[in-house]
């Protein structure tokens, strides 16, 4: 009987390089109503298991939070029209590694 993974090893299927943070977040000063962008550079392109948080609340890509990747390794978060409620700690996580601002 043939298995669906015939000829493939589990190493080849699931091995992920250990992605680390090369350049962490920097603290920003922003005025109410302005946009602010945070950047975090990682060691490998196409990193998975990436998350942005504000005050321990996971952020989603929407009209107020723009989450993107530049040049494959620079993960960015832009908060649009910042309000007093947006003040707090920003956290970027990739795998077990985190950076905060």
PDB file of C-alpha atoms in Angstrom:
ATOM      1  CA  UNK A   1       0.000   0.000   0.000  1.00  0.00           C
ATOM      2  CA  UNK A   2       1.179   3.528  -0.776  1.00  0.00           C
ATOM      3  CA  UNK A   3       1.155   6.207   1.848  1.00  0.00           C
ATOM      4  CA  UNK A   4       0.333   9.774   0.819  1.00  0.00           C
ATOM      5  CA  UNK A   5       3.827  10.842   1.922  1.00  0.00           C
ATOM      6  CA  UNK A   6       5.697   8.089   0.064  1.00  0.00           C
ATOM      7  CA  UNK A   7       9.274   9.187  -0.557  1.00  0.00           C
ATOM      8  CA  UNK A   8       9.080  12.208   1.750  1.00  0.00           C
ATOM      9  CA  UNK A   9      10.563  12.352   5.203  1.00  0.00           C
ATOM     10  CA  UNK A  10       8.912  14.135   8.066  1.00  0.00           C
ATOM     11  CA  UNK A  11      12.108  16.196   8.352  1.00  0.00           C
ATOM     12  CA  UNK A  12      11.537  17.597   4.867  1.00  0.00           C
ATOM     13  CA  UNK A  13       7.886  18.292   5.563  1.00  0.00           C
ATOM     14  CA  UNK A  14       8.021  20.011   8.904  1.00  0.00           C
ATOM     15  CA  UNK A  15      11.538  21.375   9.463  1.00  0.00           C
ATOM     16  CA  UNK A  16      11.433  25.132  10.057  1.00  0.00           C
ATOM     17  CA  UNK A  17      14.520  27.269  10.561  1.00  0.00           C
ATOM     18  CA  UNK A  18      14.648  28.942  13.959  1.00  0.00           C
ATOM     19  CA  UNK A  19      13.591  32.471  13.089  1.00  0.00           C
ATOM     20  CA  UNK A  20      15.072  35.083  15.419  1.00  0.00           C
ATOM     21  CA  UNK A  21      14.640  38.841  15.816  1.00  0.00           C
ATOM     22  CA  UNK A  22      17.549  40.713  14.214  1.00  0.00           C
ATOM     23  CA  UNK A  23      16.376  44.271  14.887  1.00  0.00           C
ATOM     24  CA  UNK A  24      13.764  44.869  17.572  1.00  0.00           C
ATOM     25  CA  UNK A  25      11.055  47.465  18.082  1.00  0.00           C
ATOM     26  CA  UNK A  26      11.873  51.058  18.980  1.00  0.00           C
ATOM     27  CA  UNK A  27       9.838  53.258  21.347  1.00  0.00           C
ATOM     28  CA  UNK A  28       7.889  55.946  19.483  1.00  0.00           C
ATOM     29  CA  UNK A  29       6.392  59.299  20.475  1.00  0.00           C
ATOM     30  CA  UNK A  30       3.110  59.947  18.689  1.00  0.00           C
ATOM     31  CA  UNK A  31       0.360  62.539  18.916  1.00  0.00           C
ATOM     32  CA  UNK A  32      -3.347  61.758  18.995  1.00  0.00           C
ATOM     33  CA  UNK A  33      -4.745  61.478  15.463  1.00  0.00           C
ATOM     34  CA  UNK A  34      -1.368  60.617  13.900  1.00  0.00           C
ATOM     35  CA  UNK A  35      -0.332  57.318  12.304  1.00  0.00           C
ATOM     36  CA  UNK A  36       2.636  55.426  13.762  1.00  0.00           C
ATOM     37  CA  UNK A  37       4.634  52.548  12.260  1.00  0.00           C
ATOM     38  CA  UNK A  38       6.609  49.928  14.193  1.00  0.00           C
ATOM     39  CA  UNK A  39       9.187  47.718  12.464  1.00  0.00           C
ATOM     40  CA  UNK A  40      10.850  44.483  13.518  1.00  0.00           C
ATOM     41  CA  UNK A  41      13.409  42.632  11.368  1.00  0.00           C
ATOM     42  CA  UNK A  42      13.654  38.839  11.530  1.00  0.00           C
ATOM     43  CA  UNK A  43      16.417  36.488  10.386  1.00  0.00           C
ATOM     44  CA  UNK A  44      14.493  34.533   7.717  1.00  0.00           C
ATOM     45  CA  UNK A  45      12.020  35.424   4.980  1.00  0.00           C
ATOM     46  CA  UNK A  46       8.447  34.100   5.059  1.00  0.00           C
ATOM     47  CA  UNK A  47       8.481  33.665   8.832  1.00  0.00           C
ATOM     48  CA  UNK A  48       5.356  32.023  10.179  1.00  0.00           C
ATOM     49  CA  UNK A  49       3.937  32.058  13.703  1.00  0.00           C
ATOM     50  CA  UNK A  50       4.176  35.874  13.813  1.00  0.00           C
ATOM     51  CA  UNK A  51       1.951  38.007  16.037  1.00  0.00           C
ATOM     52  CA  UNK A  52       1.523  41.690  16.923  1.00  0.00           C
ATOM     53  CA  UNK A  53      -0.121  42.711  20.206  1.00  0.00           C
ATOM     54  CA  UNK A  54      -1.174  45.949  21.883  1.00  0.00           C
ATOM     55  CA  UNK A  55      -1.461  45.618  25.673  1.00  0.00           C
ATOM     56  CA  UNK A  56      -1.502  41.784  25.318  1.00  0.00           C
ATOM     57  CA  UNK A  57      -4.410  41.889  22.827  1.00  0.00           C
ATOM     58  CA  UNK A  58      -3.636  40.285  19.451  1.00  0.00           C
ATOM     59  CA  UNK A  59      -3.993  42.715  16.539  1.00  0.00           C
ATOM     60  CA  UNK A  60      -5.595  41.838  13.207  1.00  0.00           C
ATOM     61  CA  UNK A  61      -4.940  43.454   9.834  1.00  0.00           C
ATOM     62  CA  UNK A  62      -7.836  45.911   9.286  1.00  0.00           C
ATOM     63  CA  UNK A  63      -8.545  49.562   8.469  1.00  0.00           C
ATOM     64  CA  UNK A  64      -7.025  50.741  11.778  1.00  0.00           C
ATOM     65  CA  UNK A  65      -4.078  48.307  12.019  1.00  0.00           C
ATOM     66  CA  UNK A  66      -2.024  47.698   8.887  1.00  0.00           C
ATOM     67  CA  UNK A  67       0.173  44.617   9.269  1.00  0.00           C
ATOM     68  CA  UNK A  68       2.616  43.865   6.459  1.00  0.00           C
ATOM     69  CA  UNK A  69       6.070  42.543   5.539  1.00  0.00           C
ATOM     70  CA  UNK A  70       8.698  44.570   3.669  1.00  0.00           C
ATOM     71  CA  UNK A  71      11.531  42.865   1.734  1.00  0.00           C
ATOM     72  CA  UNK A  72      10.522  39.501   3.215  1.00  0.00           C
ATOM     73  CA  UNK A  73      12.115  40.070   6.622  1.00  0.00           C
ATOM     74  CA  UNK A  74      10.888  43.424   7.979  1.00  0.00           C
ATOM     75  CA  UNK A  75       7.521  43.028   9.683  1.00  0.00           C
ATOM     76  CA  UNK A  76       5.600  46.282  10.097  1.00  0.00           C
ATOM     77  CA  UNK A  77       2.601  47.410  12.096  1.00  0.00           C
ATOM     78  CA  UNK A  78       0.993  50.774  11.332  1.00  0.00           C
ATOM     79  CA  UNK A  79      -1.595  52.080  13.786  1.00  0.00           C
ATOM     80  CA  UNK A  80      -3.879  54.582  12.027  1.00  0.00           C
ATOM     81  CA  UNK A  81      -5.255  57.713  13.708  1.00  0.00           C
ATOM     82  CA  UNK A  82      -3.890  56.853  17.144  1.00  0.00           C
ATOM     83  CA  UNK A  83      -6.179  57.573  20.107  1.00  0.00           C
ATOM     84  CA  UNK A  84      -5.611  57.574  23.855  1.00  0.00           C
ATOM     85  CA  UNK A  85      -6.853  53.949  23.913  1.00  0.00           C
ATOM     86  CA  UNK A  86      -3.914  52.948  21.679  1.00  0.00           C
ATOM     87  CA  UNK A  87      -1.326  54.027  24.243  1.00  0.00           C
ATOM     88  CA  UNK A  88       0.485  51.042  25.701  1.00  0.00           C
ATOM     89  CA  UNK A  89       3.006  48.321  25.051  1.00  0.00           C
ATOM     90  CA  UNK A  90       3.372  46.968  21.519  1.00  0.00           C
ATOM     91  CA  UNK A  91       4.705  43.406  21.308  1.00  0.00           C
ATOM     92  CA  UNK A  92       6.031  41.588  18.248  1.00  0.00           C
ATOM     93  CA  UNK A  93       6.433  37.814  18.536  1.00  0.00           C
ATOM     94  CA  UNK A  94       7.947  35.287  16.157  1.00  0.00           C
ATOM     95  CA  UNK A  95       7.978  31.750  17.548  1.00  0.00           C
ATOM     96  CA  UNK A  96       9.392  31.959  21.099  1.00  0.00           C
ATOM     97  CA  UNK A  97      11.101  35.346  20.520  1.00  0.00           C
ATOM     98  CA  UNK A  98       9.526  38.710  21.427  1.00  0.00           C
ATOM     99  CA  UNK A  99      10.343  42.402  21.192  1.00  0.00           C
ATOM    100  CA  UNK A 100       8.416  45.204  22.916  1.00  0.00           C
ATOM    101  CA  UNK A 101       8.158  48.986  22.676  1.00  0.00           C
TER     102      UNK A 101
END
